[in-house]
Short mmCIF file of C-alpha atoms and ligand atoms in Angstrom, two decimals:
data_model
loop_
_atom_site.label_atom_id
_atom_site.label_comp_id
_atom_site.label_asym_id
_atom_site.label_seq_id
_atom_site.Cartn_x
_atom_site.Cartn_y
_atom_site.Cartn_z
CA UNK A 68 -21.39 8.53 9.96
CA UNK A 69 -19.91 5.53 7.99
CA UNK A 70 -20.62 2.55 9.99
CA UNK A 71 -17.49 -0.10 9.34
CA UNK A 72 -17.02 -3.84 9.70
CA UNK A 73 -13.77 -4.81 10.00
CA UNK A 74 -12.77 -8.19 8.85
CA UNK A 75 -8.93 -9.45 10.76
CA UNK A 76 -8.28 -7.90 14.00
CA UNK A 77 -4.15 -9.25 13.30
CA UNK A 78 -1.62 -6.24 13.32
CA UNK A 79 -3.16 -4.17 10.36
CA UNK A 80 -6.05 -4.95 11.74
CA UNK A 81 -5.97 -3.27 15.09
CA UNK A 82 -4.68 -0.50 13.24
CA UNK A 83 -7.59 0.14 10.39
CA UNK A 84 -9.61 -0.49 14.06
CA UNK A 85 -8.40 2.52 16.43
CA UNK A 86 -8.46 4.59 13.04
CA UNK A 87 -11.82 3.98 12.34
CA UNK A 88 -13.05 4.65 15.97
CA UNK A 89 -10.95 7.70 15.81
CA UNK A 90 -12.24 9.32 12.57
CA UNK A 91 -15.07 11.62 13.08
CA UNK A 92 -16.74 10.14 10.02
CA UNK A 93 -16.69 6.83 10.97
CA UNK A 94 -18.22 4.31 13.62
CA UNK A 95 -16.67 0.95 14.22
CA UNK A 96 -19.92 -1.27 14.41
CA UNK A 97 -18.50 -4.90 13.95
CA UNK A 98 -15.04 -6.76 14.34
CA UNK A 99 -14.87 -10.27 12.85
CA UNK A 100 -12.01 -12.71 12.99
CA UNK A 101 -11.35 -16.47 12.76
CA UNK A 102 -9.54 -16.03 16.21
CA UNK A 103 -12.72 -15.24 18.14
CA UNK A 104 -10.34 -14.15 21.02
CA UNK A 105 -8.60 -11.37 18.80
CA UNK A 106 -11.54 -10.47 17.56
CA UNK A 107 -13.26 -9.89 21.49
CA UNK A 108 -10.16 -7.70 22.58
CA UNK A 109 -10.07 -5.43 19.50
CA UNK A 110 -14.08 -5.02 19.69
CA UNK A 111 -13.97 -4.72 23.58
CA UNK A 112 -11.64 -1.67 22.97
CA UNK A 113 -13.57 0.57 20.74
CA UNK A 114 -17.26 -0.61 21.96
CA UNK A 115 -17.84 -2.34 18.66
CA UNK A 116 -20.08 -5.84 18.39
CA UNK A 117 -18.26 -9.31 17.29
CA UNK A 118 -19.86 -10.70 14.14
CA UNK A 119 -19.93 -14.83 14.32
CA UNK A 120 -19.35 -14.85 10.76
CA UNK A 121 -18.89 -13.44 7.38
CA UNK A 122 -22.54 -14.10 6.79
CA UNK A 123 -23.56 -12.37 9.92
CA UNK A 124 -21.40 -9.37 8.79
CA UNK A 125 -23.35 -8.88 5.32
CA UNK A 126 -26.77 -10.03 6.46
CA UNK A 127 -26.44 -7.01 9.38
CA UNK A 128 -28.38 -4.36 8.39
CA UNK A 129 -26.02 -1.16 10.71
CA UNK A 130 -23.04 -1.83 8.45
CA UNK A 131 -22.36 0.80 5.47
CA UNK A 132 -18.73 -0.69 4.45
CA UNK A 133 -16.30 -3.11 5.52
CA UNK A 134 -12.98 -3.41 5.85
CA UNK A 135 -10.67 -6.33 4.46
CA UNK A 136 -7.21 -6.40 7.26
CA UNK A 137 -7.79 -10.16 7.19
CA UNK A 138 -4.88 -12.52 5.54
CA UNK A 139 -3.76 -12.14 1.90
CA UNK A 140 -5.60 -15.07 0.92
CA UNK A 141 -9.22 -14.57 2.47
CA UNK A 142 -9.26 -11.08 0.53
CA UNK A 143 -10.86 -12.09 -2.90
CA UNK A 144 -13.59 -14.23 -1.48
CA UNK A 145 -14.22 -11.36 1.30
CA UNK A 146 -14.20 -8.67 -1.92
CA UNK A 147 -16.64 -10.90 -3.90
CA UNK A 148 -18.87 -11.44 -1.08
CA UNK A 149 -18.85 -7.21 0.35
CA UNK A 150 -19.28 -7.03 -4.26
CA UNK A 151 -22.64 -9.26 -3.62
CA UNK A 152 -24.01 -7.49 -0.73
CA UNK A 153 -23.33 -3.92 -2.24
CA UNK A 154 -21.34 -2.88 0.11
CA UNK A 155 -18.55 -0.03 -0.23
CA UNK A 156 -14.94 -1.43 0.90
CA UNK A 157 -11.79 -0.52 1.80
CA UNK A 158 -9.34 -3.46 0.81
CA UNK A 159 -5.59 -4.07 2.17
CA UNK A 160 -3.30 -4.80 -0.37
CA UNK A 161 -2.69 -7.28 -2.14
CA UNK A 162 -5.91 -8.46 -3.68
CA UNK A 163 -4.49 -12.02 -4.11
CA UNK A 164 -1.47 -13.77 -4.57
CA UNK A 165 -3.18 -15.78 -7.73
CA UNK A 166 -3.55 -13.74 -11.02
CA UNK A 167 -6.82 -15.32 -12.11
CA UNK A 168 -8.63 -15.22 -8.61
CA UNK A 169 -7.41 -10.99 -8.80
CA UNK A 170 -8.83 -11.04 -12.78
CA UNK A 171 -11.91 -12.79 -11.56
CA UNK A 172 -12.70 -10.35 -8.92
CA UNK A 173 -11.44 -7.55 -11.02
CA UNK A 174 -14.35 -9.00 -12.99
CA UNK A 175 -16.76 -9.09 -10.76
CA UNK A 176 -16.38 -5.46 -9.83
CA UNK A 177 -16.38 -4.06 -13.16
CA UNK A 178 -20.06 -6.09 -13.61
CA UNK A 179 -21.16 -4.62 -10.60
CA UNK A 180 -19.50 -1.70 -9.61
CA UNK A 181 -19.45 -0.46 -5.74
CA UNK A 182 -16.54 1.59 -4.20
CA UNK A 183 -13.82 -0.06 -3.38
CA UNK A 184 -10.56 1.30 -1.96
CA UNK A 185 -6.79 -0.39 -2.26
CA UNK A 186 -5.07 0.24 1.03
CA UNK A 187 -2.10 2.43 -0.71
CA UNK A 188 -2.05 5.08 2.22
CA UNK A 189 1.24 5.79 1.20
CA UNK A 190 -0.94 8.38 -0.94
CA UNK A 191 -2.25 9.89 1.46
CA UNK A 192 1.46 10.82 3.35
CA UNK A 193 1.17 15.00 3.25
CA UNK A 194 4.61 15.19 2.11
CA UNK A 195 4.01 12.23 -1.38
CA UNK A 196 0.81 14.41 -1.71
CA UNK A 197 2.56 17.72 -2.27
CA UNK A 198 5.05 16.14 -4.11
CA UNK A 199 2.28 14.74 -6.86
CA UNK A 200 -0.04 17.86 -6.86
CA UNK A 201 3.26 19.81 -7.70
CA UNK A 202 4.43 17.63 -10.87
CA UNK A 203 0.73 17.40 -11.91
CA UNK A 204 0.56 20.88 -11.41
CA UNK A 205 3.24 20.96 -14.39
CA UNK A 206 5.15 23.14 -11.77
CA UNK A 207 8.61 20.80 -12.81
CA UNK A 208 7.65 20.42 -16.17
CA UNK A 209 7.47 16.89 -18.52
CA UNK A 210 8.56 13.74 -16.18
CA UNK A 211 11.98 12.65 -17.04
CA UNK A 212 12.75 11.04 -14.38
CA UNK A 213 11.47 9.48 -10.66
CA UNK A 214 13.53 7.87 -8.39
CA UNK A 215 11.79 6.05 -5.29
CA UNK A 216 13.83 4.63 -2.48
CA UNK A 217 11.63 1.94 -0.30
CA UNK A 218 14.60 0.68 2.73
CA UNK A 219 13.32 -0.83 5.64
CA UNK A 220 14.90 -0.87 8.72
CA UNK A 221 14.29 -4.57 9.21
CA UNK A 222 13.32 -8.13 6.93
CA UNK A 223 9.91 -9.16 8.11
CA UNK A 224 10.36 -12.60 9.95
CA UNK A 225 11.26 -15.63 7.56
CA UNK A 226 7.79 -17.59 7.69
CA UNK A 227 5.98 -13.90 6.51
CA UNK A 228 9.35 -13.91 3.51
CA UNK A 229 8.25 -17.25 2.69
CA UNK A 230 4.54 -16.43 1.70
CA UNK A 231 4.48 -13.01 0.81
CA UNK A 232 5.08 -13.62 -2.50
CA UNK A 233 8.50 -12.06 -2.46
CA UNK A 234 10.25 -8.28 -2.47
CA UNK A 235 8.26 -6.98 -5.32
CA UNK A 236 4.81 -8.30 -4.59
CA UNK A 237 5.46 -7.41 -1.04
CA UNK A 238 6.88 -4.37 -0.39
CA UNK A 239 7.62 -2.69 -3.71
CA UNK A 240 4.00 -2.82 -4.41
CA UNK A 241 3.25 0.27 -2.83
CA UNK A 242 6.23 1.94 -5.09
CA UNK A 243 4.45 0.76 -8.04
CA UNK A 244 1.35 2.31 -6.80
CA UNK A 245 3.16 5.56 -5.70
CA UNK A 246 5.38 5.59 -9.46
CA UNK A 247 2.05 5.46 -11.47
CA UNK A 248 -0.51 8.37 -9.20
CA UNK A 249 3.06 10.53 -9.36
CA UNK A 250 3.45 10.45 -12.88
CA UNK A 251 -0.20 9.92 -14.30
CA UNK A 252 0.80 7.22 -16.58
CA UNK A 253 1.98 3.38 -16.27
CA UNK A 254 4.93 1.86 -16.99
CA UNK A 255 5.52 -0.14 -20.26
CA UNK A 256 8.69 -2.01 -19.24
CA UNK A 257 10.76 -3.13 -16.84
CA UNK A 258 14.09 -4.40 -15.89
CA UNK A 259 14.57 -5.72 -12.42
CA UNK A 260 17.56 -7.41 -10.54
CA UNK A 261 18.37 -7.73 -6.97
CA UNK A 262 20.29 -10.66 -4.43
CA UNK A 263 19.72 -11.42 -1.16
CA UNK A 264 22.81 -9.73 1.00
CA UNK A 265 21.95 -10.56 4.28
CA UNK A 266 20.18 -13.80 5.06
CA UNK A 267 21.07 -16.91 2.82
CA UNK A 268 17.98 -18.12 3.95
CA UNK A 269 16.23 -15.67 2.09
CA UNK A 270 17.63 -16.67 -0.96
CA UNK A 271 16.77 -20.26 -0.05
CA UNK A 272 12.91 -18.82 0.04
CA UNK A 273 13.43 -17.97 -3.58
CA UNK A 274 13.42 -14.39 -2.91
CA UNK A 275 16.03 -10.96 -2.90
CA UNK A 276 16.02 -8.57 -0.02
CA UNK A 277 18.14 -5.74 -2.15
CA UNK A 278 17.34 -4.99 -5.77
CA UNK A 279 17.15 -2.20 -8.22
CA UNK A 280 14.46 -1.78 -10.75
CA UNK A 281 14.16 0.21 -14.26
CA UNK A 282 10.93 0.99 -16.02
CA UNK A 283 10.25 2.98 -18.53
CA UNK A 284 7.16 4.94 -20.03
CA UNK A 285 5.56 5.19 -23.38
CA UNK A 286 6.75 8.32 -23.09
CA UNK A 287 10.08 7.72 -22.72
CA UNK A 288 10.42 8.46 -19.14
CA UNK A 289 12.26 6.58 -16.87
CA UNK A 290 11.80 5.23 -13.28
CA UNK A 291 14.62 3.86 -10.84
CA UNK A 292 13.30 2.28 -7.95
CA UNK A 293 15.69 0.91 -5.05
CA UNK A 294 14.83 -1.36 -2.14
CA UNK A 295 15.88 -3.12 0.84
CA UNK A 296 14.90 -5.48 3.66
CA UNK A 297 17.30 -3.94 5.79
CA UNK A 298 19.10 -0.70 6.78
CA UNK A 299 21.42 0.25 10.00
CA UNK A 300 19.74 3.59 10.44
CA UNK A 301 15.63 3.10 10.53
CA UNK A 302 12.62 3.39 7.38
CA UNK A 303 14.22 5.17 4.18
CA UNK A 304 11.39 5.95 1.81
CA UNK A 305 11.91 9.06 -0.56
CA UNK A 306 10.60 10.23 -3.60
CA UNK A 307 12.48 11.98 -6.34
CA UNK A 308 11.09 13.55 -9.22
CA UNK A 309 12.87 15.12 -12.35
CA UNK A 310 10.99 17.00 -14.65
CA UNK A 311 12.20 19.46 -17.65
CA UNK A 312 11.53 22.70 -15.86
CA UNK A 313 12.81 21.81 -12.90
CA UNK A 314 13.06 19.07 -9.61
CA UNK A 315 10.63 17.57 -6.39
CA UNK A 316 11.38 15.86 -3.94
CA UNK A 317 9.59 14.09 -0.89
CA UNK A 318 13.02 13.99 1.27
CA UNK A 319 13.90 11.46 4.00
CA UNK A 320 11.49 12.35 7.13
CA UNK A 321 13.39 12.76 10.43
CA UNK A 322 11.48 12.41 13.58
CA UNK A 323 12.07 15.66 14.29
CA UNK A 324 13.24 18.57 12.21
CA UNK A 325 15.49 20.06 15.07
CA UNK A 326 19.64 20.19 14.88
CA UNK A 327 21.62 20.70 17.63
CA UNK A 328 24.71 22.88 17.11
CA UNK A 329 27.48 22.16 19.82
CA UNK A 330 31.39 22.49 19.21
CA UNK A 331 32.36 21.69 15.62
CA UNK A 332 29.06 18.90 15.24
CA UNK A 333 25.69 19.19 14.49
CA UNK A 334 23.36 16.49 15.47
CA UNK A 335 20.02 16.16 13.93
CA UNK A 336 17.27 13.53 14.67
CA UNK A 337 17.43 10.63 12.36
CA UNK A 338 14.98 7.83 10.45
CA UNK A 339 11.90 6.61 12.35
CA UNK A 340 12.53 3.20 13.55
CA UNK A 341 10.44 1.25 10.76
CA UNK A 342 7.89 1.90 8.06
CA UNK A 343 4.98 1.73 10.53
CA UNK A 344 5.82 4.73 12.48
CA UNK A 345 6.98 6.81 9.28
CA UNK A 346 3.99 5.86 7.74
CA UNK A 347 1.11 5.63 10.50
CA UNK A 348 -0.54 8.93 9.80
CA UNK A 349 -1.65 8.13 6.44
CA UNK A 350 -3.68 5.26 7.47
CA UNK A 351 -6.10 7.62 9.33
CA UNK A 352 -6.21 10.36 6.74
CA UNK A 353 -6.90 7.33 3.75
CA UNK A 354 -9.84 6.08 6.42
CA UNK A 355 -10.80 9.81 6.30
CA UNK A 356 -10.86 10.37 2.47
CA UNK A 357 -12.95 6.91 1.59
CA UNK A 358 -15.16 7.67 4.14
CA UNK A 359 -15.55 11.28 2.89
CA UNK A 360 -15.93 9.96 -0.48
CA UNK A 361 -18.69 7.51 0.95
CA UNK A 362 -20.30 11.18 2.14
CA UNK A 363 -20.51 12.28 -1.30
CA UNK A 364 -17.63 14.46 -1.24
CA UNK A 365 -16.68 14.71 -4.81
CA UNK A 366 -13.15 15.36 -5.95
CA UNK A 367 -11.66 12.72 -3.37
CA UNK A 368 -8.77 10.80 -4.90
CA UNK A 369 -8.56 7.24 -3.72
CA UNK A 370 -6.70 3.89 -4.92
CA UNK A 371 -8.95 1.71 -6.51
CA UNK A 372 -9.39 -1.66 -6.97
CA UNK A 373 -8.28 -0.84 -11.06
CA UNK A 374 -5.21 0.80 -9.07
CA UNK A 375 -4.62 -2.69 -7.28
CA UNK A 376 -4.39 -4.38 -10.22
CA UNK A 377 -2.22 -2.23 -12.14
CA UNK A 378 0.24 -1.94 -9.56
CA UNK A 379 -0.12 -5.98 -9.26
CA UNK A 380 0.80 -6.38 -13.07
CA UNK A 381 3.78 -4.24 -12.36
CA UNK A 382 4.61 -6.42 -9.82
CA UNK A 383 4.36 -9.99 -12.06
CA UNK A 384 6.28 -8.35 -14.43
CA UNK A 385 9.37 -7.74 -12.48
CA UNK A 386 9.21 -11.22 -10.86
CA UNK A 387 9.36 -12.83 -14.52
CA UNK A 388 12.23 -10.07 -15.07
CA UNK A 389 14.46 -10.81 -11.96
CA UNK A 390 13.76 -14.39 -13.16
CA UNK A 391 15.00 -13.95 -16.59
CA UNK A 392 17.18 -11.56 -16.01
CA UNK A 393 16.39 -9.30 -19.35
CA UNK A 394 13.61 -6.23 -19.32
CA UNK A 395 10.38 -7.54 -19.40
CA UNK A 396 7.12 -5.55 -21.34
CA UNK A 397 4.28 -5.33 -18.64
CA UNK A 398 0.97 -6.60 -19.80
CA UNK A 399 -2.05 -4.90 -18.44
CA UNK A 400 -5.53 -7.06 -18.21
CA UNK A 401 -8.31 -4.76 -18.18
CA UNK A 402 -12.49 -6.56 -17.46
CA UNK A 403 -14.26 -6.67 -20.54
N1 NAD B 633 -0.96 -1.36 3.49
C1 NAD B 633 0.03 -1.77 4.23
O1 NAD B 633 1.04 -1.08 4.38
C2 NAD B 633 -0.06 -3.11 4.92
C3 NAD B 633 0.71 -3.34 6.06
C4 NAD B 633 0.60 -4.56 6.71
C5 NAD B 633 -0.26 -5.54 6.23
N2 NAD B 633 -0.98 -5.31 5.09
C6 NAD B 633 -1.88 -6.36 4.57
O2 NAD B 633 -2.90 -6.58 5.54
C7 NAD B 633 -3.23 -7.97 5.60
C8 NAD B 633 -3.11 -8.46 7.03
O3 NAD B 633 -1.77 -8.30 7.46
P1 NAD B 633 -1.38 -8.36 9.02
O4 NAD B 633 0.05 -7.97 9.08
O5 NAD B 633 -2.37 -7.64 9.85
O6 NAD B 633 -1.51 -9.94 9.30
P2 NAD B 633 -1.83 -10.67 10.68
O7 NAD B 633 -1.43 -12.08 10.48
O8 NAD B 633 -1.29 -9.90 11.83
O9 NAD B 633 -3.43 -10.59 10.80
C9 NAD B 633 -4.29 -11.27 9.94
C10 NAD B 633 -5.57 -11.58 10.73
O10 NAD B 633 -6.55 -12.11 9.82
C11 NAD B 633 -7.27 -13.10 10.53
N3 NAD B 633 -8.00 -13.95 9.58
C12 NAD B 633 -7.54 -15.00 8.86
N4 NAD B 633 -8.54 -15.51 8.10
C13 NAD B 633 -9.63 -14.72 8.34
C14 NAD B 633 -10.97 -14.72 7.83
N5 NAD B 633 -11.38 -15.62 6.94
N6 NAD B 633 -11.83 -13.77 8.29
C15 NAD B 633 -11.43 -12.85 9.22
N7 NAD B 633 -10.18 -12.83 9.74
C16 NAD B 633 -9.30 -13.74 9.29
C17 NAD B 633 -6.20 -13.82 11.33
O11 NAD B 633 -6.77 -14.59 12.38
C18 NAD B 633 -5.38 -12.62 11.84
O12 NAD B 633 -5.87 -12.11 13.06
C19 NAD B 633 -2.31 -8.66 4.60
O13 NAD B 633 -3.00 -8.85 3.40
C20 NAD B 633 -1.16 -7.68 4.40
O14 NAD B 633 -0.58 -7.76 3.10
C21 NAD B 633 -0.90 -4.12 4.46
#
C-alpha cells in the first residue's frame, strides 16, 4: 500500500484525491493546501489527515509519495523539496512556466534520481494505449504520418487564458506528449500558426484558441496536430496514425456505442461534454500504474519527468514559431 500526500485539494486536486482513495494500491494519508478550508473538506472525505505545511508533509514519517495538484507555479519548489526528502512523486503538468526553474529541477533530479511521474494520463486512455502498442508493434509499418485532433468543447475562463501560458503550453502539451510515446522518437521541427476565432479578448491575452501545427522527424515523418478552445458538439480528441503497411486510429469516443435506427435516420450518441469526462478514467489507471511501479512491478510505462521536459521544449518551440511565423528547429536541453 502506497501511502500518498497530496499537495492542492483545487479541481485536479479532488480528483488525484478520490483516485487515490479508490485505488487498491494506494492510501490517501495527508491533504495539504494553502486554503486550509479546501484542504479539511477533501481530507474529511476520504479519512485522510491535514498536513499544516509542506514541512510537516516531508518530515512525516507514513508518507511513501506525494502528489503535486497544487498551482503551476508551486510545482518546482514542491518537486525539489519531495527530490530532497527522497520521496517518489507523481507531478501534474506543467513543471513550470519558467525554462530555467524546469532546467534547474530537471537538474536536480538527474543528480539525485527518485521516481517521478508527469501527469500525461492521456497515456493511460485504453483506446491511445492500443493504438501505440499496435504501431510499436510494427503492425502499420514505418510512421509516415500522425494526425492528433485536441477540440474542446469549451475555452477555459479568461483569467485561467491569461496565465496558462497560452494554447500550446496549455493544452497541446499533452499532444506533444502523446506525438512522441506514439511514435518513439521526437520531433526536430516545427511550424505552428493559429488565430483566435472566437473571443477578441483572447487575442488581447496574447494567445490563439484555433491553430494547426507541423512537425517533422529526423526521420522524415510528419505530424499534423489541430486544436481548439471551442467546439458546438462536446471533447474531440483523436489519434491518427499512418504507417507504410498500413493505418490506426484511436477514433472519436461516443458516450455510448449504441445507434438507433428509426424511419430513414439513425441516431447515435455523440461527444462527451468536455475533456474531463472523456478523459477521467485514465487518471485512476495512471494512479494505478505509478503506484504499481512504486510495488516493484517492472515493465510499467510511465511519463517521466525527462518526458515533461521534452514535451515542454516542444511546446517553447511552437510559441517562438506562431511568433515568427516560419518553422522553428526544437532544441532539446538534456542535465549534464
Ligand atoms: N493533467 C491534466 O489534464 C490537468 C488538468 C487540470 C489541471 N492540471 C494541472 O494541475 C494543476 C492544478 O490545476 P487545478 O485546475 O486543480 O487548479 P485549482 O486552482 O483548481 O487548484 C489549485 C489548488 O492549489 C492550491 N495551492 C496553491 N498554492 C499551494 C501550495 N503552495 N501548496 C499547496 N496547495 C497550493 C490552491 O489553493 C488550489 O486549491 C495545474 O498545474 C494544472 O496545469 C492538469
Amino acid at each position: 500500500m502506497i501511502r500518498f500526500a497530496l499537495f492542492g485539494a483545487g479541481f485536479i486536486g479532488q480528483v488525484h484525491g478520490a483516485n487515490i482513495a479508490a485505488c487498491p494500491r494506494t492510501k490517501l494519508q495527508y491533504v495539504f493546501d494553502v486554503n486550509a478550508e479546501a484542504a479539511h473538506k477533501l481530507a474529511g472525505r476520504f479519512g485522510a489527515k491535514v498536513a499544516g505545511s509542506v514541512e510537516e508533509v516531508f518530515a512525516a514519517d507514513d508518507v511513501d509519495a506525494v502528489l503535486i495538484a497544487s498551482s503551476t507555479n508551486t510545482h518546482a519548489d514542491l518537486l525539489s523539496a519531495a527530490i530532497k526528502a527522497r520521496k517518489p512523486v507523481y507531478c501534474e503538468k506543467p513543471i513550470d512556466m519558467d525554462l530555467a526553474r524546469v532546467k534547474a529541477v530537471v537538474q536536480e533530479a538527474h543528480d539525485n534520481p527518485v521516481p517521478i511521474m508527469m501527469g500525461f494520463s492521456r497515456r493511460f486512455d485504453p483506446n491511445h494505449r492500443a493504438l501505440r502498442q499496435t504501431v510499436q508493434a510494427g503492425e502499420v509499418g514505418v510512421v509516415e504520418m500522425l494526425h492528433l485532433v485536441c477540440r474542446s468543447s469549451a475555452p477555459p475562463p479568461l483569467a485561467y487564458i491569461k496565465v496558462s501560458g497560452g494554447q500550446f503550453r496549455d493544452q497541446t502539451i499533452h499532444m506533444f506528449d502523446l506525438l512522441c510515446w506514439v511514435a518513439g522518437q521526437a520531433p526536430v521541427e516545427v511550424y505552428a500558426t493559429g488565430a483566435s476565432m472566437m473571443d477578441p479578448a483572447i487575442t488581447e491575452a496574447g494567445d490563439v484558441d484555433t491553430s494547426m501545427l507541423i512537425l517533422k522527424f529526423a526521420d522524415g515523418a510528419l505530424c499534423h496536430i489541430d486544436n481548439s478552445r471551442h467546439t458546438g458538439y462536446g471533447y474531440d480528441e483523436r489519434i491518427e496514425v499512418f504507417g507504410s503497411e498500413g493505418l490506426v486510429e484511436s477514433r472519436r469516443k461516443p458516450i455510448r456505442d449504441v445507434a438507433i435506427y428509426k424511419g430513414d435516420k439513425v441516431i447515435e450518441d455523440g461527444m462527451y461534454a468536455g475533456w474531463f469526462e472523456r478523459m477521467e478514467p485514465s487518471f485512476l489507471l495512471a494512479i494505478d500504474a505509478f503506484a504499481a511501479a512504486l510495488e516493484g512491478e517492472t515493465g510499467i510505462d510511465y511519463p517521466t519527468l525527462q518526458d515533461g521536459l521534452r514535451a515542454q521544449m516542444i511546446a517553447e518551440a511552437a510559441v517562438a514559431s506562431l511568433k515568427q511565423g516560419k518553422p522553428v528547429q526544437i532544441e532539446y536541453w538534456q542535465p549534464g
